[in-house]
Coordinates of C-alpha atoms in Angstrom, one line a residue:
X1 CA -21.0 111.7 16.4
X2 CA -21.0 115.9 16.1
X3 CA -21.9 117.4 19.7
X4 CA -22.5 121.1 20.3
X5 CA -21.9 121.8 23.6
X6 CA -22.9 125.5 26.1
X7 CA -21.3 125.6 28.7
X8 CA -23.5 129.0 30.3
X9 CA -21.0 130.0 33.1
X10 CA -20.2 134.2 33.1
X11 CA -18.6 135.0 36.3
X12 CA -15.7 133.1 36.4
X13 CA -13.2 132.7 34.0
X14 CA -9.9 131.5 34.2
X15 CA -11.1 128.1 34.9
X16 CA -11.7 124.6 32.8
X17 CA -14.5 122.6 34.2
X18 CA -12.6 119.1 34.4
X19 CA -15.8 117.0 33.7
X20 CA -16.9 118.9 30.3
X21 CA -12.6 118.5 28.6
X22 CA -13.2 114.9 30.2
X23 CA -15.8 114.0 27.8
X24 CA -15.1 115.7 24.6
X25 CA -11.7 113.4 25.4
X26 CA -13.9 110.5 25.0
X27 CA -15.9 111.1 22.5
X28 CA -13.0 112.2 19.9
X29 CA -11.2 109.4 21.6
X30 CA -13.3 106.8 19.8
X31 CA -13.2 109.5 16.2
X32 CA -16.3 111.9 17.7
X33 CA -16.1 115.7 17.2
X34 CA -16.9 117.5 20.4
X35 CA -17.1 122.1 20.3
X36 CA -17.6 123.7 23.5
X37 CA -19.4 127.2 23.3
X38 CA -18.2 129.0 26.3
X39 CA -20.3 131.9 27.2
X40 CA -17.0 133.2 29.6
X41 CA -15.6 134.7 26.2
X42 CA -18.7 136.6 26.0
X43 CA -19.4 139.9 28.9
X44 CA -22.9 140.6 28.8
X45 CA -24.5 143.4 29.3
X46 CA -26.9 143.8 32.2
X47 CA -29.3 146.6 33.7
X48 CA -26.9 148.8 31.1
X49 CA -23.7 147.8 31.8
X50 CA -20.8 145.8 30.5
X51 CA -20.3 144.2 34.0
X52 CA -17.2 141.7 34.3
X53 CA -18.3 139.7 37.6
X54 CA -14.2 138.8 37.9
X55 CA -14.1 142.4 38.5
X56 CA -16.4 142.4 41.8
X57 CA -13.2 140.9 44.2
X58 CA -11.5 143.9 43.4
X59 CA -14.6 146.4 44.3
X60 CA -14.2 145.1 47.4
X61 CA -11.2 144.4 48.0
X62 CA -10.9 140.9 48.4
X63 CA -8.5 140.9 45.6
X64 CA -5.4 142.3 44.4
X65 CA -5.6 144.5 41.3
X66 CA -3.5 142.6 38.4
X67 CA 0.1 144.3 37.9
X68 CA 0.5 141.9 34.7
X69 CA -3.1 142.4 33.8
X70 CA -2.7 142.8 29.9
X71 CA -2.5 139.2 30.1
X72 CA -6.2 138.9 30.7
X73 CA -7.6 137.7 27.2
X74 CA -10.5 140.4 26.3
X75 CA -13.5 139.7 26.2
X76 CA -16.2 140.4 23.5
X77 CA -19.0 142.1 25.0
X78 CA -22.7 141.7 24.1
X79 CA -25.8 142.0 24.8
X80 CA -27.7 139.0 25.7
X81 CA -28.9 138.6 21.8
X82 CA -25.8 139.2 20.4
X83 CA -24.9 135.7 22.8
X84 CA -27.9 133.7 21.3
X85 CA -27.1 134.8 17.7
X86 CA -23.6 133.9 18.3
X87 CA -24.2 130.4 19.9
X88 CA -26.9 129.7 16.8
X89 CA -24.4 130.9 14.0
X90 CA -21.7 129.0 15.3
X91 CA -24.7 125.5 15.5
X92 CA -25.1 126.1 11.8
X93 CA -21.8 125.9 11.5
X94 CA -20.9 123.5 13.0
X95 CA -24.5 121.2 12.1
X96 CA -24.2 118.9 15.2
X97 CA -26.2 115.7 15.9
X98 CA -26.7 116.3 19.7
X99 CA -26.9 119.9 21.0
X100 CA -25.9 119.2 25.1
X101 CA -25.5 121.8 28.1
X102 CA -23.7 121.7 31.2
X103 CA -24.7 124.1 33.8
X104 CA -24.1 124.6 37.6
X105 CA -26.8 125.6 39.9
X106 CA -25.6 129.1 39.1
X107 CA -25.7 128.5 35.9
X108 CA -28.6 127.5 34.9
X109 CA -30.6 130.5 34.9
X110 CA -28.6 131.9 31.6
X111 CA -28.8 127.9 29.8
X112 CA -31.6 127.1 30.5
X113 CA -32.6 130.9 28.3
X114 CA -29.9 130.2 25.7
X115 CA -31.7 126.4 25.0
X116 CA -35.2 128.0 24.6
X117 CA -33.8 129.9 21.7
X118 CA -31.9 127.5 20.7
X119 CA -34.3 124.8 20.5
X120 CA -36.8 127.0 18.8
X121 CA -33.9 127.8 16.3
X122 CA -33.3 123.9 16.0
X123 CA -36.5 121.8 16.3
X124 CA -35.6 118.7 14.5
X125 CA -31.5 118.4 16.8
X126 CA -32.2 116.3 20.1
X127 CA -31.3 118.0 23.6
X128 CA -29.4 117.2 26.3
X129 CA -28.1 119.0 29.6
X130 CA -26.1 117.5 31.9
X131 CA -24.1 118.6 35.2
X132 CA -24.9 119.7 38.8
X133 CA -27.7 121.1 38.2
X134 CA -29.7 118.4 35.7
X135 CA -28.2 116.0 38.6
X136 CA -30.0 117.3 41.5
X137 CA -32.7 118.5 39.8
X138 CA -33.8 115.8 36.8
X139 CA -37.2 116.4 37.6
X140 CA -37.2 119.8 37.7
X141 CA -35.6 120.1 33.8
X142 CA -37.0 117.8 31.9
X143 CA -40.2 119.6 32.4
X144 CA -38.5 122.2 30.3
X145 CA -39.5 122.5 26.3
X146 CA -36.1 122.5 25.3
X147 CA -34.7 119.7 26.9
X148 CA -35.1 116.1 24.3
X149 CA -33.1 114.2 28.0
X150 CA -31.5 114.2 31.0
X151 CA -28.4 112.9 32.1
X152 CA -28.8 111.9 36.2
X153 CA -24.7 111.7 37.4
X154 CA -21.1 111.5 35.8
X155 CA -21.4 111.1 31.6
X156 CA -18.3 109.9 30.1
X157 CA -19.5 106.4 29.6
X158 CA -23.1 107.4 29.0
X159 CA -22.5 110.2 26.1
X160 CA -19.8 107.6 24.5
X161 CA -23.7 104.8 24.5
X162 CA -25.6 108.2 23.3
X163 CA -23.1 108.5 19.9
X164 CA -23.5 105.3 19.1
X165 CA -27.7 105.2 18.8
X166 CA -27.5 108.3 16.6
X167 CA -24.1 106.6 14.8
X168 CA -26.8 103.8 14.0
X169 CA -30.1 105.6 13.8
X170 CA -31.2 104.0 16.5
X171 CA -33.2 105.8 19.5
X172 CA -31.8 106.9 23.2
X173 CA -34.3 104.5 25.0
X174 CA -32.7 102.1 27.9
X175 CA -29.3 103.9 28.3
X176 CA -28.2 104.4 32.2
X177 CA -28.2 107.4 33.7
X178 CA -30.8 109.0 30.7
X179 CA -34.1 110.3 31.7
X180 CA -36.2 110.4 28.4
X181 CA -39.3 112.4 27.5
X182 CA -41.8 110.4 25.4
X183 CA -43.5 111.7 22.4
X184 CA -46.6 111.6 24.5
X185 CA -44.7 113.6 26.7
X186 CA -44.0 111.1 29.9
X187 CA -40.7 110.5 30.9
X188 CA -38.9 107.3 30.6
X189 CA -36.3 106.6 34.0
X190 CA -32.8 104.6 33.7
X191 CA -31.2 103.1 36.8
X192 CA -27.3 105.0 37.1
X193 CA -24.8 102.4 36.6
X194 CA -21.6 102.6 38.3
X195 CA -18.8 105.1 38.6
X196 CA -16.3 104.4 36.8
X197 CA -13.4 103.4 39.7
X198 CA -10.4 103.3 38.2
X199 CA -10.1 107.4 36.6
X200 CA -7.0 106.2 35.2
X201 CA -9.2 104.9 33.1
X202 CA -10.1 108.1 31.2
X203 CA -8.6 109.6 28.9
X204 CA -6.5 112.5 29.7
X205 CA -8.7 116.5 29.4
X206 CA -9.0 117.9 26.2
X207 CA -8.3 121.7 26.6
X208 CA -8.2 122.5 22.7
X209 CA -11.7 122.7 23.2
X210 CA -11.1 126.2 25.8
X211 CA -10.6 129.9 25.1
X212 CA -8.4 132.2 26.2
X213 CA -10.4 133.3 28.9
X214 CA -10.6 129.7 30.3
X215 CA -7.2 130.4 31.3
X216 CA -6.0 132.7 32.9
X217 CA -6.6 134.9 35.9
X218 CA -4.8 136.2 39.0
X219 CA -2.9 135.4 41.8
X220 CA -1.6 137.9 44.8
X221 CA -1.2 140.6 41.8
X222 CA 0.1 139.7 39.0
X223 CA -2.2 136.8 35.8
X224 CA -1.3 133.5 35.5
X225 CA -1.7 131.0 32.7
X226 CA -3.5 127.4 35.0
X227 CA -3.9 124.2 34.3
X228 CA -7.3 122.7 36.2
X229 CA -6.7 119.4 37.3
X230 CA -8.4 116.4 39.8
X231 CA -6.4 113.9 41.8
X232 CA -9.9 112.5 42.7
X233 CA -13.5 112.5 42.7
X234 CA -17.0 112.4 44.8
X235 CA -16.8 113.9 48.9
X236 CA -18.0 111.7 51.4
X237 CA -19.4 114.1 53.6
X238 CA -23.0 114.6 54.4
X239 CA -23.1 119.4 54.8
X240 CA -26.7 120.0 55.1
X241 CA -26.4 122.3 52.5
X242 CA -24.2 120.3 50.3
X243 CA -25.6 118.2 47.1
X244 CA -22.8 115.6 47.2
X245 CA -25.2 114.5 49.8
X246 CA -27.5 113.6 46.7
X247 CA -25.1 112.3 44.9
X248 CA -24.2 109.5 47.4
X249 CA -28.2 108.7 47.1
X250 CA -28.4 108.0 43.6
X251 CA -25.0 106.0 43.3
X252 CA -26.0 104.0 46.4
X253 CA -27.9 100.8 44.9
X254 CA -24.0 100.3 43.2
X255 CA -22.8 99.6 46.0
X256 CA -19.5 101.2 44.3
X257 CA -17.4 103.8 46.1
X258 CA -18.0 107.2 45.3
X259 CA -14.4 109.1 47.0
X260 CA -12.2 107.6 43.8
X261 CA -8.3 109.0 42.7
X262 CA -6.3 108.8 40.4
X263 CA -3.0 107.1 40.8
X264 CA 0.0 110.0 41.9
X265 CA 1.9 108.5 38.8
X266 CA -1.7 109.2 35.7
X267 CA -1.6 112.8 37.8
X268 CA 1.5 114.0 37.3
X269 CA 1.6 112.5 33.7
X270 CA -1.7 114.5 33.4
X271 CA 0.6 118.1 34.3
X272 CA 3.5 117.1 32.4
X273 CA 1.5 116.7 29.5
X274 CA -0.6 120.1 30.0
X275 CA 3.1 122.0 31.4
X276 CA 4.7 120.8 27.9
X277 CA 1.5 121.1 25.3
X278 CA -0.3 124.2 27.2
X279 CA 2.7 126.3 29.0
X280 CA 0.9 126.3 31.5
X281 CA 2.4 128.5 35.0
X282 CA -0.2 128.0 37.7
X283 CA -2.1 125.1 38.8
X284 CA -5.2 124.7 40.5
X285 CA -6.6 121.4 41.7
X286 CA -11.0 121.0 42.1
X287 CA -11.0 118.0 44.5
X288 CA -14.0 119.0 46.6
X289 CA -11.4 118.1 49.9
X290 CA -7.7 117.5 48.3
X291 CA -6.2 115.9 51.6
X292 CA -9.1 113.3 51.8
X293 CA -6.0 110.8 51.0
X294 CA -3.9 108.6 53.1
X295 CA -0.4 109.8 54.3
X296 CA 1.7 107.5 52.4
X297 CA -1.0 108.8 49.0
X298 CA 0.8 112.4 49.8
X299 CA 3.7 111.9 50.6
X300 CA 4.4 110.3 47.3
X301 CA 2.8 113.6 45.4
X302 CA 4.6 115.4 47.1
X303 CA 7.9 113.6 46.3
X304 CA 7.2 113.1 42.7
X305 CA 5.9 116.9 42.5
X306 CA 8.0 118.3 44.2
X307 CA 11.3 117.1 41.3
X308 CA 9.0 116.5 38.0
X309 CA 6.4 119.6 38.3
X310 CA 7.2 122.3 40.6
X311 CA 4.9 124.8 39.8
X312 CA 2.7 125.9 42.5
X313 CA -0.6 125.7 42.8
X314 CA -3.1 126.0 45.2
X315 CA -6.5 123.6 47.0
X316 CA -9.8 123.5 48.9
X317 CA -9.7 121.4 51.9
X318 CA -10.6 120.7 55.3
X319 CA -10.2 121.9 58.3
X320 CA -9.5 118.3 60.0
X321 CA -7.4 117.6 57.2
X322 CA -5.0 120.4 57.8
X323 CA -1.8 118.9 60.3
X324 CA 1.9 119.5 60.9
X325 CA 2.5 117.1 58.9
X326 CA 0.1 117.3 56.2
X327 CA 1.5 120.9 56.0
X328 CA 4.5 120.3 55.6
X329 CA 4.0 118.5 52.5
X330 CA 2.0 121.1 50.7
X331 CA 5.0 123.3 51.5
X332 CA 7.7 121.1 50.3
X333 CA 5.3 120.5 47.3
X334 CA 5.4 124.5 46.8
X335 CA 0.8 124.8 47.8
X336 CA 1.2 128.7 48.1
X337 CA -2.4 128.4 49.3
X338 CA -5.6 126.5 50.6
X339 CA -8.5 127.5 50.8
X340 CA -11.2 126.5 54.1
X341 CA -15.0 126.3 53.7
X342 CA -15.5 128.1 58.0
X343 CA -19.1 129.0 56.6
X344 CA -20.1 130.4 60.2
X345 CA -18.1 131.6 63.1
X346 CA -20.8 129.6 64.9
X347 CA -19.8 126.7 66.1
X348 CA -23.9 125.7 66.5
X349 CA -25.4 126.8 63.4
X350 CA -21.8 124.9 62.3
X351 CA -22.5 121.9 63.9
X352 CA -26.1 121.9 63.5
X353 CA -28.5 123.2 60.5
X354 CA -25.3 123.0 58.1
X355 CA -24.0 118.9 59.6
X356 CA -20.7 120.4 59.8
X357 CA -19.3 118.8 62.9
X358 CA -16.2 120.5 63.1
X359 CA -15.3 123.1 65.7
X360 CA -13.6 126.9 66.0
X361 CA -10.7 125.7 67.6
X362 CA -10.1 123.2 64.6
X363 CA -10.2 126.1 62.1
X364 CA -8.1 127.9 64.1
X365 CA -5.2 125.3 64.7
X366 CA -5.4 124.7 61.1
X367 CA -4.6 128.2 59.6
X368 CA -2.0 128.1 62.4
X369 CA -0.4 125.5 60.5
X370 CA -1.5 127.2 56.8
X371 CA 0.7 130.4 58.1
X372 CA 3.5 128.6 59.4
X373 CA 4.1 126.5 56.4
X374 CA 3.8 130.7 54.2
X375 CA 0.4 129.1 52.7
X376 CA -2.1 131.1 51.5
X377 CA -5.1 131.6 53.8
X378 CA -8.8 131.6 52.5
X379 CA -11.7 130.7 53.9
X380 CA -15.3 130.7 52.9
X381 CA -18.5 132.3 54.6
X382 CA -21.4 131.8 54.0
X383 CA -23.7 135.0 55.4
X384 CA -27.9 134.5 55.7
X385 CA -28.1 131.3 57.4
X386 CA -31.4 129.6 58.5
X387 CA -31.7 131.1 62.4
X388 CA -28.8 132.6 61.9
X389 CA -28.7 136.7 63.6
X390 CA -26.4 139.7 62.8
X391 CA -24.4 138.8 66.1
X392 CA -23.5 135.1 64.7
X393 CA -22.8 137.0 61.5
X394 CA -19.6 138.9 63.7
X395 CA -18.6 136.1 65.0
X396 CA -17.6 135.1 61.8
X397 CA -16.3 138.1 61.8
X398 CA -14.3 137.4 64.3
X399 CA -13.2 133.9 63.6
X400 CA -11.1 135.4 60.8
X401 CA -10.2 138.1 62.3
X402 CA -8.8 135.5 64.9
X403 CA -7.4 133.3 62.6
X404 CA -5.6 136.2 60.2
X405 CA -7.6 134.7 56.6
X406 CA -5.6 135.8 54.2
X407 CA -8.5 136.1 52.2
X408 CA -12.0 136.2 52.6
X409 CA -15.1 135.5 50.1
X410 CA -18.7 135.3 51.4
X411 CA -22.1 134.4 49.9
X412 CA -25.1 134.9 50.4
X413 CA -26.8 131.3 51.8
X414 CA -28.5 129.7 48.6
X415 CA -30.8 126.2 49.7
X416 CA -30.0 124.3 45.8
X417 CA -32.0 122.0 45.5
X418 CA -31.0 118.8 46.6
X419 CA -29.8 120.0 49.6
X420 CA -31.5 117.9 53.0
X421 CA -31.5 121.3 54.3
X422 CA -33.5 123.1 51.5
X423 CA -36.6 120.2 52.2
X424 CA -36.6 121.1 55.8
X425 CA -36.9 124.9 54.2
X426 CA -40.0 124.6 53.1
X427 CA -41.7 122.0 55.6
X428 CA -40.9 125.0 57.9
X429 CA -42.1 128.1 55.8
X430 CA -39.1 129.3 55.4
X431 CA -38.8 129.0 51.9
X432 CA -41.8 129.9 49.5
X433 CA -40.6 128.4 45.9
X434 CA -43.0 130.6 44.6
X435 CA -41.5 133.1 45.9
X436 CA -38.3 131.8 44.8
X437 CA -39.1 131.7 41.2
X438 CA -40.2 135.5 41.5
X439 CA -37.3 136.8 42.6
X440 CA -35.4 134.8 40.2
X441 CA -37.5 135.1 37.0
X442 CA -35.2 136.6 33.5
X443 CA -32.3 136.2 36.6
X444 CA -29.5 135.1 33.1
X445 CA -26.2 136.1 34.1
X446 CA -25.0 136.1 37.6
X447 CA -24.1 133.8 40.9
X448 CA -27.8 132.9 42.3
X449 CA -26.2 133.7 46.0
X450 CA -25.2 137.5 44.4
X451 CA -28.9 138.2 43.7
X452 CA -31.7 138.5 47.1
X453 CA -32.1 135.9 49.4
X454 CA -34.5 133.8 49.7
X455 CA -35.3 132.8 52.6
X456 CA -39.2 134.2 54.2
X457 CA -37.2 136.8 57.0
X458 CA -40.3 137.2 58.6
X459 CA -41.2 133.6 59.5
X460 CA -37.6 133.3 61.1
X461 CA -36.5 134.7 64.4
X462 CA -33.8 136.4 63.6
X463 CA -32.9 140.4 63.4
X464 CA -31.7 140.0 59.6
X465 CA -33.7 141.0 56.1
X466 CA -32.7 140.8 52.6
X467 CA -31.8 144.7 51.8
X468 CA -29.4 144.1 55.4
X469 CA -28.2 141.4 54.3
X470 CA -27.2 143.1 51.2
X471 CA -25.0 145.1 52.9
X472 CA -23.4 143.5 55.7
X473 CA -22.0 140.9 52.6
X474 CA -20.7 144.4 51.0
X475 CA -19.5 145.4 54.0
X476 CA -17.9 141.9 55.9
X477 CA -14.1 142.3 54.1
X478 CA -14.5 145.8 55.8
X479 CA -15.4 145.1 59.5
X480 CA -12.5 142.4 59.3
X481 CA -10.0 144.5 58.5
X482 CA -10.6 147.8 60.4
X483 CA -10.0 148.3 64.1
X484 CA -13.5 147.9 66.1
X485 CA -13.2 150.9 67.7
X486 CA -13.9 152.5 64.4
X487 CA -17.2 150.2 63.7
X488 CA -19.5 153.3 64.0
X489 CA -17.6 154.4 60.6
X490 CA -19.6 151.5 59.0
X491 CA -22.6 150.4 60.9
X492 CA -23.7 153.6 59.3
X493 CA -23.7 152.3 56.6
X494 CA -24.3 149.4 57.4
X495 CA -27.6 151.1 58.5
X496 CA -28.5 153.7 56.8
X497 CA -31.7 153.5 54.6
X498 CA -31.4 154.9 51.7
X499 CA -29.3 153.2 49.2
X500 CA -28.5 156.6 47.2
X501 CA -26.9 158.5 50.2
X502 CA -24.0 160.3 48.8
X503 CA -22.1 160.8 52.2
X504 CA -22.5 157.2 52.8
X505 CA -21.6 155.9 49.8
X506 CA -18.4 159.5 49.9
X507 CA -17.7 157.0 52.9
X508 CA -18.1 153.4 51.7
X509 CA -15.5 153.9 48.8
X510 CA -13.3 156.0 50.7
X511 CA -13.3 153.0 53.2
X512 CA -12.4 150.7 51.0
X513 CA -9.9 152.5 49.3
X514 CA -8.1 152.2 52.9
X515 CA -8.8 148.8 53.4
X516 CA -7.0 147.9 50.4
X517 CA -4.2 149.2 51.0
X518 CA -3.9 148.2 55.3
X519 CA -4.1 144.5 53.2
X520 CA -1.9 144.7 50.6
X521 CA 0.8 147.8 51.3
X522 CA -0.3 149.7 49.0
X523 CA -3.0 152.1 47.3
X524 CA -5.8 150.9 44.7
X525 CA -4.5 151.5 40.9
X526 CA -6.8 154.6 40.5
X527 CA -5.2 156.1 43.0
X528 CA -2.1 158.7 41.7
X529 CA -1.5 161.0 44.6
X530 CA -2.1 161.2 48.5
X531 CA -2.6 164.3 50.2
X532 CA -0.6 164.7 53.2
X533 CA -1.5 168.0 54.1
X534 CA -4.9 167.5 54.5
X535 CA -3.9 165.5 57.2
X536 CA -3.7 167.9 60.2
X537 CA -6.3 167.0 62.8
X538 CA -4.9 164.1 64.7
X539 CA -7.3 162.1 66.8
X540 CA -7.0 160.4 69.8
X541 CA -8.8 157.2 69.7
X542 CA -6.0 155.3 72.5
X543 CA -5.1 152.7 70.4
X544 CA -2.8 153.3 67.5
X545 CA -4.0 151.5 65.5
X546 CA -7.6 153.1 65.3
X547 CA -5.8 155.8 64.6
X548 CA -3.1 154.9 62.1
X549 CA -6.3 154.3 60.6
X550 CA -7.8 157.7 61.4
X551 CA -5.4 158.9 59.7
X552 CA -5.4 157.1 56.3
X553 CA -8.8 157.9 55.9
X554 CA -8.1 161.3 56.1
X555 CA -5.6 161.6 54.0
X556 CA -7.9 160.0 51.2
X557 CA -11.0 162.1 52.4
X558 CA -10.1 165.2 49.7
X559 CA -12.2 168.5 50.0
X560 CA -16.3 166.9 50.2
X561 CA -17.9 165.9 53.6
X562 CA -15.1 167.4 55.8
X563 CA -17.9 168.8 58.5
X564 CA -19.4 164.9 58.7
X565 CA -17.0 163.0 58.7
X566 CA -15.1 164.7 62.0
X567 CA -18.2 164.6 63.5
X568 CA -18.2 161.0 63.4
X569 CA -15.1 160.5 64.1
X570 CA -15.4 163.2 66.8
X571 CA -18.1 161.1 68.2
X572 CA -16.1 158.5 68.3
X573 CA -13.3 159.9 70.1
X574 CA -15.6 161.0 73.1
X575 CA -17.5 157.7 73.5
X576 CA -20.7 159.1 71.5
X577 CA -20.3 156.7 68.9
X578 CA -19.5 152.2 69.5
X579 CA -20.1 149.5 67.3
X580 CA -23.2 148.1 67.5
X581 CA -21.7 144.4 67.5
X582 CA -18.8 144.6 69.0
X583 CA -15.8 141.9 69.9
X584 CA -12.6 142.1 71.1
X585 CA -9.7 142.8 70.4
X586 CA -6.7 140.5 71.9
X587 CA -6.6 136.9 70.8
X588 CA -6.9 135.5 74.3
X589 CA -10.6 137.4 74.6
X590 CA -11.8 136.9 71.1
X591 CA -11.2 132.6 71.5
X592 CA -13.2 133.0 74.4
X593 CA -16.0 134.8 71.6
X594 CA -16.3 132.4 69.5
X595 CA -15.9 129.7 71.2
X596 CA -19.6 129.5 72.7
X597 CA -22.2 127.9 72.4
X598 CA -25.7 128.1 73.3
X599 CA -27.2 124.2 71.5
X600 CA -26.7 121.5 74.1
X601 CA -25.0 117.7 71.9
X602 CA -28.1 116.4 72.0
X603 CA -29.9 119.6 70.4
X604 CA -27.4 119.8 67.6
X605 CA -27.3 115.2 67.2
X606 CA -31.6 115.6 66.5
X607 CA -31.0 118.4 64.3
X608 CA -28.9 116.8 62.5
X609 CA -30.7 113.6 62.4
X610 CA -33.4 115.1 60.9
X611 CA -31.5 115.8 57.9
X612 CA -30.3 112.6 57.1
X613 CA -33.6 111.7 57.2
X614 CA -34.5 114.1 54.6
X615 CA -32.1 113.4 52.6
X616 CA -32.6 109.1 52.7
X617 CA -36.0 110.6 51.7
X618 CA -35.4 112.6 48.7
X619 CA -32.9 109.6 47.0
X620 CA -36.4 107.5 46.6
X621 CA -36.9 109.9 43.9
X622 CA -34.4 107.7 41.6
X623 CA -34.8 104.4 43.3

């Protein structure tokens, strides 16, 4: 069989999806052919611009601009039509027996548009969709005319069964994990097979299918050649906003472990092989909870990795998994960065609607241990949660200040299909699926979480709306870095009614430049000279940090809007302007501030139970 796969990701280069590489490897091991069209090799024109979503972090000072950016592979600039033409031309040359799409929910809109055009051009070639989005919404995707079948769950053995049927010229009925569309439009649903419990049985991932853009990305201002690996598969936790709850339900009938681990010996072999063949310099482990392993297993990994590999690496894990022992072993094995899902600074929201019972104190202790061991502290933050108010978002900002996080990523909350929280929002009238379709119509090239919020804010007890949420998202890091005394400057931008206000946009640019300087101890690359002479007027805010930030701001200000900026600073100095949502500056007061809880333990338990009941009910669709 000759299999052609489309990967519709547009906004995260430097990554090689492990699932796709595993599919290619297992098919090739059995003598089949596999070809990948990776959309990340292209930069698609949108709204008149060739937007590079990989640069958004630099624009808001989230990441440092790479000093050796010349190592980053060039992405061909194409229009949406040209991208489709590239795919169709490639298929014509390869002449596959089957065409597939692998997509996360964020990638799905673009993938669907591509597959619609592909199916029109190659109507006789069977098509399949797999990956996370297809698994959590098979009933939705199978209704699309461009898909003949859906793979639910892991696909390695599914693809081997399909390849055998194609070679033997047989139909695809009764292949476990497949939903197959019959000629009359009815759907034949097959049960899932048990998970492969011994991950060592899979062949080493095939990276030969990936373009150069899948290998290179920066870390702390330097571009490295990356390798992507997994120690395990499956997360056992039941956070309401995560599709893992549904994944666990899908495989519940098989009574097999959802979380599975590769042997340490096999992991080391994979890395050695890739290090020699591809000359990788840096490693990303894609385990959703890297430290979800026994003490003995972590010790074995740290010992072997330190002796036989030694490359720097980054992980994602939970706050509860960071202990003095685990942090020291991460340091020993050359871990450079650990990302923790903080989500929100409000314990009530985290323990309630998110069904994630982790207290703020746990995060504070975890980030302190990472700092002690010289490991970069990264926080994942969600904005615009159901029932969240602006005051809650400023608790999230306060937590990042308190924990002294080094990098803070934020995304607007999106209730993905297959998650318990989505069903709850629909039932409460806080999510209208018809309006959601309107918002995402024609939405092809970017993450759903970077688009408009789909929540019905007028139905929720909140002071947030979509426009305000977008503003806060862009200013999130600025609030974290700047002293509270000068927050009125940021508040002016947040509350400005006119998106095209020239002064506010100019102010935002200058605040961002100072933010970058404060984080990275150097000015952005596009700044070549600093005008000390423009800093004649001094302000005294009775706060040395605020004084320094105002000095840097005026140093970068230039000749535009001088009267306006001095008027704002004068009002702040005279206490005529203060922060709309002030937070304490001292660590001790910050700890008290973020420790406030409004919900009782019973209220939080009841809400989590409601979400569990929803997840159980939704799982019946797969039985």
